[in-house]
């Protein structure tokens, strides 16, 4: 099954880099960010804020992740901010604050860019082929138990895996 249209918009170089990190079910998303030249900082972003990507003083980019969120949520937030970096750099550069995402991954920017970042984040953390293969190994039927195992395998929340499975089946 094909990846999202956001995946197809990436350069071949970016796709190849991400695929290097997808060799394991648990994508080392922090290391991926570093290879892309992004710094990650775990910070107190205040209630309701999951993450932010912006330019820093030296002209590079920094991803801030809310320290009070679950590790699985932080991983998705990092992937989501990487997606903004790859797809929406012009929007990041247009504001000193860059893009700040709430817990619902809404930034105040047009909603379609948040949907795009969510789809690409899912492609990064839960590649369709890997999810389909692992689902097959678990019997091919979706159940609460299977969702839980897959979420643990890919180190994402159950909710993220549930949504991914709906999209894989579509």
Backbone as ProteinMPNN parsed JSONL, in Angstrom:
{"seq_chain_A": "XXXXXXXXXXXXXXXXXXXXXXXXXXXXXXXXXXXXXXXXXXXXXXXXXXXXXXXXXXXXXXXXXXXXXXXXXXXXXXXXXXXXXXXXXXXXXXXXXXXXXXXXXXXXXXXXXXXXXXXXXXXXXXXXXXXXXXXXXXXXXXXXXXXXXXXXXXXXXXXXXXXXXXXXXX", "coords_chain_A": {"N_chain_A": [[0.845, -1.188, 0.0], [0.508, 2.241, -0.742], [2.258, 5.152, 0.507], [1.342, 8.273, 2.129], [0.231, 11.246, 0.323], [1.804, 13.319, 1.14], [4.189, 12.073, 1.754], [5.035, 11.401, -0.811], [5.641, 13.896, -1.767], [8.075, 14.53, -0.689], [11.614, 14.968, -1.127], [13.722, 12.665, -2.905], [16.058, 12.227, -1.506], [15.365, 12.917, 1.159], [13.35, 11.016, 1.644], [14.885, 8.653, 1.452], [16.639, 8.994, 3.609], [14.852, 8.965, 5.811], [13.865, 6.374, 5.493], [16.139, 4.895, 6.154], [16.097, 5.087, 8.921], [13.803, 3.73, 9.442], [14.323, 1.072, 9.482], [14.108, -0.34, 11.807], [11.283, -1.207, 13.852], [10.765, 0.633, 15.848], [11.275, 3.729, 15.272], [14.083, 5.792, 15.478], [13.464, 8.658, 16.249], [14.49, 11.017, 17.33], [17.205, 10.891, 16.623], [16.88, 10.95, 13.869], [15.89, 13.558, 13.557], [18.185, 14.967, 14.318], [19.953, 14.22, 12.247], [18.766, 15.592, 10.209], [19.537, 18.068, 10.849], [18.257, 19.342, 12.913], [17.709, 20.648, 16.156], [16.709, 19.321, 19.309], [14.748, 20.147, 22.063], [13.629, 19.482, 25.242], [11.058, 20.902, 26.972], [9.226, 23.109, 29.219], [6.309, 23.837, 27.999], [3.963, 24.87, 28.728], [0.469, 24.507, 29.606], [-1.544, 22.674, 27.336], [0.073, 22.905, 25.092], [1.889, 21.05, 22.802], [4.172, 20.955, 21.149], [6.737, 22.702, 19.263], [8.236, 24.225, 16.45], [10.878, 26.192, 15.386], [13.006, 28.829, 14.104], [16.303, 29.229, 15.337], [18.641, 31.465, 17.004], [21.077, 31.129, 15.639], [20.34, 30.569, 13.087], [19.643, 27.99, 12.56], [17.301, 25.278, 13.138], [14.979, 24.54, 15.735], [13.329, 22.117, 17.643], [10.91, 22.117, 20.053], [9.67, 20.24, 22.726], [6.995, 19.299, 24.804], [7.734, 18.678, 28.094], [6.064, 17.424, 29.899], [4.446, 15.593, 28.714], [3.54, 12.225, 27.7], [6.031, 9.786, 26.761], [5.517, 8.488, 24.297], [3.799, 10.277, 23.112], [5.499, 12.476, 22.931], [7.306, 11.466, 21.045], [5.644, 11.32, 18.767], [5.087, 14.03, 18.512], [7.648, 15.062, 17.916], [8.055, 13.824, 15.414], [5.929, 15.015, 14.048], [6.707, 17.716, 14.074], [9.075, 17.486, 12.603], [7.879, 16.844, 10.192], [6.577, 19.29, 9.633], [8.91, 20.803, 9.221], [9.942, 19.611, 6.895], [7.866, 19.974, 5.065], [6.713, 22.536, 5.366], [8.476, 24.712, 5.621], [8.601, 27.367, 4.793], [6.475, 28.556, 6.142], [7.269, 28.25, 8.787], [9.51, 29.906, 8.748], [8.324, 32.364, 8.367], [7.446, 33.452, 10.732], [8.525, 34.655, 13.905], [8.002, 32.948, 16.012], [7.716, 30.559, 14.755], [6.11, 27.491, 14.206], [3.706, 26.597, 16.454], [2.309, 23.963, 18.175], [-0.759, 22.844, 19.507], [-2.162, 20.527, 21.941], [-3.941, 19.185, 20.355], [-2.701, 19.216, 18.003], [-2.918, 21.643, 16.593], [-2.194, 24.716, 15.195], [-2.908, 27.299, 14.632], [-2.267, 27.985, 12.14], [-3.395, 27.361, 8.757], [-5.712, 24.642, 8.803], [-5.218, 22.496, 7.061], [-2.434, 22.235, 6.859], [-1.776, 21.133, 9.279], [-3.062, 18.66, 9.161], [-1.571, 17.596, 7.073], [0.985, 17.475, 8.274], [0.424, 15.667, 10.33], [-0.198, 13.338, 8.847], [2.259, 12.831, 7.54], [3.908, 12.513, 9.775], [2.824, 10.156, 10.806], [3.506, 8.449, 8.678], [6.278, 8.479, 9.003], [6.731, 7.395, 11.616], [5.166, 5.086, 11.66], [5.398, 3.247, 9.27], [3.466, 2.246, 6.497], [3.869, -0.28, 5.188], [5.404, -1.683, 7.101], [3.649, -1.7, 9.279], [1.514, -3.158, 8.167], [2.823, -5.607, 7.658], [3.576, -6.41, 10.284], [1.059, -6.548, 11.469], [0.009, -8.681, 10.005], [1.678, -10.717, 10.985], [0.636, -10.902, 13.484], [-1.742, -12.139, 13.1], [-3.492, -10.776, 11.463], [-5.928, -9.587, 12.078], [-7.621, -6.844, 13.458], [-7.753, -5.929, 16.803], [-8.391, -4.892, 20.212], [-6.254, -5.872, 21.752], [-4.324, -6.411, 19.765], [-3.921, -3.848, 18.736], [-2.758, -2.678, 20.972], [-0.348, -4.17, 21.181], [0.891, -3.509, 18.727], [1.136, -0.72, 19.078], [2.959, -0.671, 21.193], [5.146, -1.946, 19.942], [5.83, -0.074, 17.928], [6.239, 2.11, 19.444], [4.325, 4.159, 19.926], [1.315, 5.959, 20.794], [-1.714, 4.244, 21.777], [-3.948, 5.411, 20.616], [-2.844, 6.764, 18.38], [-1.956, 4.568, 16.897], [-4.357, 3.267, 16.425], [-5.683, 5.086, 14.722], [-3.869, 5.005, 12.614], [-4.156, 2.357, 11.755], [-6.76, 2.452, 10.772], [-6.346, 4.062, 8.556], [-4.537, 2.521, 7.099], [-6.089, 0.364, 6.427], [-7.845, 1.565, 4.74]], "CA_chain_A": [[0.0, 0.0, 0.0], [1.298, 3.464, -0.896], [2.303, 6.109, 1.599], [0.509, 9.458, 1.911], [0.698, 12.166, -0.723], [2.875, 14.121, 1.73], [5.402, 11.268, 1.585], [5.468, 11.487, -2.209], [6.145, 15.256, -1.996], [9.438, 14.651, -0.175], [12.7, 14.68, -2.067], [14.25, 11.308, -2.808], [17.074, 12.241, -0.444], [14.684, 12.887, 2.456], [12.708, 9.699, 1.789], [15.938, 7.658, 1.706], [17.117, 9.195, 4.975], [13.821, 8.466, 6.726], [13.82, 4.912, 5.358], [17.254, 4.35, 6.943], [15.67, 5.022, 10.316], [12.647, 2.843, 9.535], [14.763, -0.323, 9.462], [13.555, -0.904, 13.041], [9.9, -0.769, 14.064], [10.802, 1.824, 16.679], [12.102, 4.712, 14.572], [14.843, 6.692, 16.356], [13.009, 9.94, 15.711], [15.421, 12.054, 17.772], [18.395, 10.792, 15.771], [16.455, 11.426, 12.548], [15.865, 15.024, 13.63], [19.574, 15.442, 14.323], [20.508, 14.057, 10.895], [18.18, 16.66, 9.396], [20.09, 19.334, 11.325], [17.329, 19.941, 13.869], [17.965, 20.433, 17.579], [15.509, 19.021, 20.092], [14.805, 20.588, 23.449], [12.459, 19.142, 26.047], [10.827, 22.153, 27.698], [7.895, 23.358, 29.757], [5.632, 24.68, 27.01], [2.701, 25.329, 29.274], [-0.657, 23.611, 29.352], [-2.181, 22.703, 26.026], [1.034, 22.98, 23.992], [2.649, 19.812, 22.642], [5.475, 21.149, 20.537], [6.965, 23.907, 18.476], [9.457, 24.283, 15.657], [11.187, 27.572, 15.014], [14.419, 29.117, 13.836], [16.985, 29.77, 16.504], [19.481, 32.635, 16.725], [22.161, 30.829, 14.691], [19.774, 30.28, 11.77], [19.193, 26.602, 12.499], [15.926, 25.04, 13.583], [14.868, 23.842, 17.005], [12.037, 21.532, 18.005], [10.667, 22.059, 21.496], [8.67, 19.227, 23.047], [6.506, 19.471, 26.168], [8.31, 17.683, 29.002], [5.048, 16.793, 30.731], [3.653, 14.632, 27.943], [4.048, 10.849, 27.664], [7.116, 9.572, 25.784], [4.932, 8.177, 22.987], [3.274, 11.552, 22.604], [6.666, 13.272, 22.558], [7.829, 10.917, 19.792], [4.775, 11.76, 17.678], [5.283, 15.473, 18.365], [8.904, 15.274, 17.189], [7.799, 13.454, 14.013], [5.024, 16.042, 13.52], [7.502, 18.925, 13.83], [9.93, 17.149, 11.458], [7.02, 16.967, 9.011], [6.474, 20.727, 9.336], [10.202, 21.236, 8.678], [10.099, 19.108, 5.534], [6.767, 20.402, 4.192], [6.198, 23.894, 5.602], [9.569, 25.562, 6.113], [8.274, 28.771, 4.522], [5.581, 29.031, 7.209], [8.118, 28.361, 9.981], [10.384, 31.069, 8.574], [7.531, 33.595, 8.282], [7.096, 33.942, 12.059], [9.584, 34.433, 14.893], [7.617, 31.804, 16.848], [7.628, 29.349, 13.952], [4.806, 26.833, 14.314], [3.477, 26.047, 17.794], [1.171, 23.053, 18.084], [-1.476, 22.507, 20.731], [-2.302, 19.083, 22.148], [-4.718, 18.64, 19.238], [-1.88, 19.504, 16.824], [-3.447, 22.796, 15.876], [-1.189, 25.763, 15.368], [-3.381, 28.606, 14.198], [-2.055, 27.987, 10.691], [-4.511, 26.648, 8.123], [-5.821, 23.268, 9.295], [-4.683, 21.492, 6.148], [-1.016, 21.962, 7.116], [-1.713, 20.237, 10.439], [-3.39, 17.324, 8.655], [-0.409, 17.136, 6.306], [2.045, 17.116, 9.223], [0.01, 14.432, 11.01], [-0.065, 12.193, 7.93], [3.668, 12.523, 7.335], [4.412, 11.982, 11.049], [2.408, 8.743, 10.841], [4.355, 7.74, 7.711], [7.622, 8.361, 9.565], [6.762, 6.516, 12.789], [4.418, 3.839, 11.44], [5.32, 3.026, 7.822], [2.356, 1.347, 6.158], [4.338, -1.638, 4.925], [5.82, -2.291, 8.368], [2.437, -1.949, 10.068], [0.797, -4.269, 7.524], [3.591, -6.838, 7.879], [3.468, -6.797, 11.697], [-0.337, -6.941, 11.673], [-0.086, -10.036, 9.465], [2.346, -11.624, 11.929], [-0.234, -11.024, 14.654], [-2.978, -12.805, 12.711], [-4.192, -10.016, 10.439], [-7.199, -9.009, 12.533], [-7.457, -5.753, 14.418], [-8.478, -6.026, 18.071], [-7.766, -4.044, 21.234], [-4.962, -6.465, 22.097], [-3.4, -6.223, 18.639], [-3.594, -2.416, 18.716], [-1.825, -2.445, 22.073], [0.953, -4.747, 20.816], [1.458, -2.679, 17.664], [1.525, 0.565, 19.671], [4.203, -0.917, 21.934], [6.209, -2.239, 18.972], [6.215, 1.137, 17.207], [6.421, 3.142, 20.479], [3.365, 5.242, 19.733], [0.135, 5.78, 21.636], [-2.761, 3.376, 21.212], [-4.784, 6.248, 19.755], [-2.147, 6.983, 17.103], [-1.957, 3.308, 16.142], [-5.738, 3.018, 15.995], [-5.906, 5.933, 13.544], [-3.03, 4.489, 11.529], [-4.769, 1.122, 11.246], [-7.916, 2.848, 9.96], [-5.824, 4.576, 7.292], [-3.912, 1.412, 6.373], [-7.175, -0.466, 5.899], [-8.616, 2.337, 3.745]], "C_chain_A": [[0.884, 1.244, 0.0], [1.255, 4.316, 0.369], [1.406, 7.297, 1.242], [1.057, 10.327, 0.782], [1.793, 13.08, -0.179], [4.212, 13.395, 1.579], [5.935, 11.422, 0.157], [5.999, 12.882, -2.557], [7.588, 15.435, -1.534], [10.452, 14.381, -1.274], [13.14, 13.23, -1.876], [15.273, 11.185, -1.694], [16.425, 12.151, 0.938], [13.986, 11.548, 2.681], [13.746, 8.635, 2.139], [16.461, 7.777, 3.136], [16.116, 8.639, 5.983], [13.781, 6.944, 6.68], [14.982, 4.237, 6.08], [16.823, 4.133, 8.382], [14.479, 4.09, 10.512], [13.029, 1.37, 9.478], [14.279, -1.054, 10.715], [12.132, -0.395, 13.206], [9.848, 0.506, 14.897], [11.79, 2.816, 16.07], [12.777, 5.627, 15.602], [14.61, 8.123, 15.877], [13.916, 11.098, 16.145], [16.68, 12.074, 16.923], [18.077, 11.256, 14.351], [16.453, 12.955, 12.523], [17.287, 15.583, 13.58], [20.201, 15.329, 12.941], [19.963, 15.109, 9.934], [18.691, 18.038, 9.822], [19.215, 20.053, 12.33], [17.782, 19.642, 15.292], [16.635, 20.13, 18.251], [15.744, 19.479, 21.516], [13.505, 20.18, 24.121], [12.253, 20.322, 26.989], [9.431, 22.179, 28.303], [7.215, 24.342, 28.815], [4.296, 25.206, 27.51], [1.567, 24.401, 28.888], [-1.212, 23.785, 27.948], [-1.239, 22.774, 24.849], [1.881, 21.719, 23.947], [4.044, 20.046, 22.108], [5.526, 22.417, 19.725], [8.224, 23.692, 17.646], [9.656, 25.72, 15.221], [12.665, 27.68, 14.659], [15.039, 29.589, 15.134], [17.954, 30.862, 16.058], [20.572, 32.362, 15.697], [21.652, 30.456, 13.302], [19.348, 28.844, 11.579], [17.76, 26.495, 12.985], [15.946, 24.242, 14.874], [13.439, 23.354, 17.196], [11.965, 21.531, 19.521], [9.501, 21.114, 21.731], [8.289, 19.395, 24.515], [6.979, 18.331, 27.066], [7.259, 16.908, 29.792], [4.177, 15.792, 29.974], [4.325, 13.264, 27.93], [5.098, 10.707, 26.561], [6.567, 9.286, 24.389], [4.399, 9.443, 22.323], [4.425, 12.452, 22.152], [7.249, 12.787, 21.235], [6.976, 11.38, 18.607], [4.95, 13.262, 17.437], [6.567, 15.768, 17.597], [8.703, 14.949, 15.711], [6.914, 14.498, 13.331], [5.807, 17.319, 13.186], [8.511, 18.695, 12.705], [9.126, 17.309, 10.171], [6.825, 18.435, 8.637], [7.769, 21.227, 8.694], [10.339, 20.827, 7.216], [9.064, 19.677, 4.566], [6.46, 21.896, 4.244], [7.272, 24.861, 6.097], [9.272, 27.043, 5.888], [7.38, 29.359, 5.606], [6.368, 29.193, 8.506], [8.926, 29.654, 9.908], [9.628, 32.392, 8.605], [7.212, 34.195, 9.645], [8.25, 33.693, 13.026], [9.289, 33.239, 15.802], [7.581, 30.506, 16.064], [6.222, 28.791, 13.996], [4.725, 26.209, 15.694], [2.197, 25.225, 17.727], [0.566, 22.778, 19.447], [-1.574, 20.993, 20.851], [-3.129, 18.43, 21.05], [-3.986, 18.834, 17.914], [-2.561, 20.54, 15.942], [-2.524, 23.961, 16.185], [-1.71, 27.168, 15.114], [-3.14, 28.802, 12.707], [-3.244, 27.265, 10.058], [-4.518, 25.164, 8.52], [-5.192, 22.245, 8.37], [-3.202, 21.234, 6.393], [-0.847, 21.059, 8.332], [-2.063, 18.811, 10.033], [-2.213, 16.752, 7.879], [0.711, 16.686, 7.24], [1.692, 15.84, 9.977], [0.191, 13.214, 10.111], [1.397, 11.825, 7.718], [4.297, 11.988, 8.62], [4.045, 10.505, 11.187], [3.241, 7.916, 9.87], [5.752, 7.505, 8.272], [7.653, 7.304, 10.663], [6.144, 5.149, 12.554], [4.289, 3.579, 9.947], [4.275, 1.964, 7.491], [2.805, -0.091, 5.953], [4.733, -2.366, 6.192], [4.615, -2.617, 9.239], [1.67, -3.133, 9.484], [1.5, -5.602, 7.778], [3.426, -7.331, 9.319], [2.041, -7.225, 12.026], [-0.552, -8.359, 11.165], [0.539, -11.061, 10.394], [1.488, -11.872, 13.159], [-1.599, -11.618, 14.298], [-3.832, -12.032, 11.733], [-5.505, -9.387, 10.85], [-6.939, -7.958, 13.593], [-8.348, -6.002, 15.627], [-7.777, -5.102, 19.062], [-6.374, -4.555, 21.584], [-3.921, -6.259, 21.015], [-2.981, -4.754, 18.549], [-2.56, -2.112, 19.794], [-0.426, -2.974, 21.748], [1.632, -3.891, 19.75], [1.931, -1.329, 18.208], [2.83, 0.411, 20.451], [5.364, -1.148, 20.981], [6.737, -0.972, 18.308], [6.439, 2.328, 18.145], [5.6, 4.394, 20.193], [2.189, 4.992, 20.665], [-0.851, 4.824, 20.961], [-3.64, 4.169, 20.256], [-4.155, 6.487, 18.393], [-2.172, 5.715, 16.259], [-3.353, 2.982, 15.629], [-6.059, 3.818, 14.727], [-5.11, 5.407, 12.362], [-3.646, 3.235, 10.923], [-6.005, 1.426, 10.411], [-7.452, 3.319, 8.59], [-5.177, 3.486, 6.456], [-4.984, 0.558, 5.718], [-7.941, 0.238, 4.783], [-8.059, 2.187, 2.345]], "O_chain_A": [[1.908, 1.276, 0.684], [0.339, 4.209, 1.184], [0.787, 7.317, 0.178], [2.196, 10.16, 0.347], [2.625, 13.568, -0.945], [5.239, 14.018, 1.31], [7.141, 11.555, -0.052], [6.729, 13.036, -3.536], [8.254, 16.387, -1.941], [10.177, 13.655, -2.229], [12.948, 12.648, -0.809], [15.346, 10.159, -1.018], [16.886, 11.392, 1.791], [14.027, 11.005, 3.785], [13.515, 7.808, 3.021], [16.7, 6.766, 3.796], [16.498, 7.92, 6.906], [13.675, 6.295, 7.721], [14.83, 3.119, 6.572], [17.147, 3.112, 8.989], [14.18, 3.702, 11.642], [12.152, 0.507, 9.43], [14.065, -2.266, 10.678], [11.802, 0.705, 12.763], [8.989, 1.36, 14.68], [12.993, 2.746, 16.325], [12.115, 6.167, 16.489], [15.447, 8.713, 15.194], [14.087, 12.059, 15.395], [17.168, 13.14, 16.548], [18.913, 11.885, 13.702], [16.955, 13.568, 11.58], [17.552, 16.559, 12.879], [20.905, 16.24, 12.505], [20.623, 15.472, 8.961], [18.323, 19.053, 9.229], [19.405, 21.243, 12.578], [18.188, 18.521, 15.6], [15.581, 20.609, 17.832], [16.8, 19.233, 22.1], [12.417, 20.491, 23.637], [13.167, 20.701, 27.722], [8.569, 21.376, 27.947], [7.511, 25.537, 28.833], [3.586, 25.907, 26.79], [1.69, 23.606, 27.957], [-1.333, 24.901, 27.443], [-1.689, 22.711, 23.705], [2.52, 21.359, 24.936], [4.999, 19.413, 22.558], [4.526, 23.105, 19.524], [9.168, 23.045, 18.099], [8.73, 26.38, 14.749], [13.454, 26.76, 14.88], [14.392, 30.263, 15.935], [18.069, 31.147, 14.866], [20.958, 33.266, 14.957], [22.436, 30.071, 12.435], [18.755, 28.502, 10.555], [17.091, 27.502, 13.214], [16.806, 23.386, 15.085], [12.475, 24.078, 16.946], [12.853, 21.007, 20.193], [8.484, 21.17, 21.041], [9.151, 19.608, 25.366], [6.662, 17.166, 26.826], [7.554, 15.828, 30.304], [3.261, 15.208, 30.554], [5.535, 13.158, 28.127], [5.057, 11.416, 25.556], [7.101, 9.791, 23.402], [4.543, 9.637, 21.116], [4.336, 13.109, 21.115], [7.643, 13.597, 20.395], [7.508, 11.782, 17.572], [4.96, 13.712, 16.291], [6.577, 16.63, 16.718], [9.132, 15.713, 14.846], [7.13, 14.827, 12.164], [5.591, 17.927, 12.137], [8.781, 19.611, 11.929], [9.626, 17.842, 9.18], [6.898, 18.791, 7.461], [7.727, 21.99, 7.729], [10.801, 21.614, 6.391], [9.349, 19.844, 3.38], [5.992, 22.462, 3.256], [6.987, 25.736, 6.914], [9.652, 27.881, 6.705], [7.513, 30.533, 5.951], [6.163, 30.158, 9.242], [9.013, 30.401, 10.883], [10.231, 33.438, 8.846], [6.751, 35.335, 9.718], [8.884, 32.639, 12.975], [10.21, 32.593, 16.303], [7.43, 29.44, 16.661], [5.25, 29.531, 13.842], [5.568, 25.392, 16.065], [1.15, 25.704, 17.291], [1.276, 22.515, 20.418], [-1.122, 20.263, 19.968], [-3.019, 17.222, 20.84], [-4.56, 18.646, 16.842], [-2.752, 20.351, 14.741], [-2.124, 24.154, 17.333], [-0.996, 28.138, 15.366], [-3.737, 29.68, 12.086], [-4.019, 26.622, 10.765], [-3.472, 24.517, 8.566], [-4.681, 21.227, 8.836], [-2.739, 20.117, 6.161], [0.119, 20.301, 8.41], [-1.438, 17.859, 10.502], [-1.891, 15.571, 8.006], [1.318, 15.637, 7.024], [2.568, 15.015, 10.236], [0.676, 12.176, 10.559], [1.745, 10.645, 7.715], [5.14, 11.094, 8.559], [4.862, 9.698, 11.631], [3.643, 6.8, 10.198], [6.344, 6.45, 8.042], [8.505, 6.416, 10.646], [6.547, 4.164, 13.173], [3.19, 3.678, 9.401], [4.214, 0.915, 8.133], [2.193, -1.018, 6.483], [4.429, -3.549, 6.346], [4.559, -3.677, 9.862], [1.227, -4.012, 10.223], [0.851, -6.605, 8.077], [3.171, -8.512, 9.553], [1.842, -8.171, 12.788], [-1.222, -9.157, 11.822], [-0.004, -12.151, 10.576], [1.593, -12.918, 13.799], [-2.514, -11.596, 15.122], [-4.809, -12.573, 11.214], [-6.14, -8.711, 10.04], [-6.139, -8.159, 14.507], [-9.546, -6.253, 15.491], [-6.693, -4.589, 18.78], [-5.429, -3.775, 21.699], [-2.763, -5.964, 21.312], [-1.81, -4.456, 18.313], [-1.601, -1.377, 19.556], [0.569, -2.298, 22.011], [2.819, -3.585, 19.862], [3.004, -0.852, 17.839], [3.706, 1.272, 20.373], [6.45, -0.606, 21.185], [7.946, -0.81, 18.144], [6.785, 3.421, 17.696], [6.103, 5.518, 20.213], [2.087, 3.919, 21.262], [-0.822, 4.626, 19.747], [-4.035, 3.662, 19.205], [-4.835, 6.423, 17.37], [-2.384, 5.776, 15.047], [-3.507, 2.475, 14.518], [-6.636, 3.286, 13.779], [-5.611, 5.364, 11.238], [-3.654, 3.075, 9.703], [-6.272, 0.726, 9.435], [-8.084, 3.016, 7.578], [-5.258, 3.52, 5.228], [-4.813, 0.084, 4.594], [-8.606, -0.411, 3.975], [-8.593, 2.771, 1.403]]}, "name": "protein", "num_of_chains": 1, "seq": "XXXXXXXXXXXXXXXXXXXXXXXXXXXXXXXXXXXXXXXXXXXXXXXXXXXXXXXXXXXXXXXXXXXXXXXXXXXXXXXXXXXXXXXXXXXXXXXXXXXXXXXXXXXXXXXXXXXXXXXXXXXXXXXXXXXXXXXXXXXXXXXXXXXXXXXXXXXXXXXXXXXXXXXXXX"}
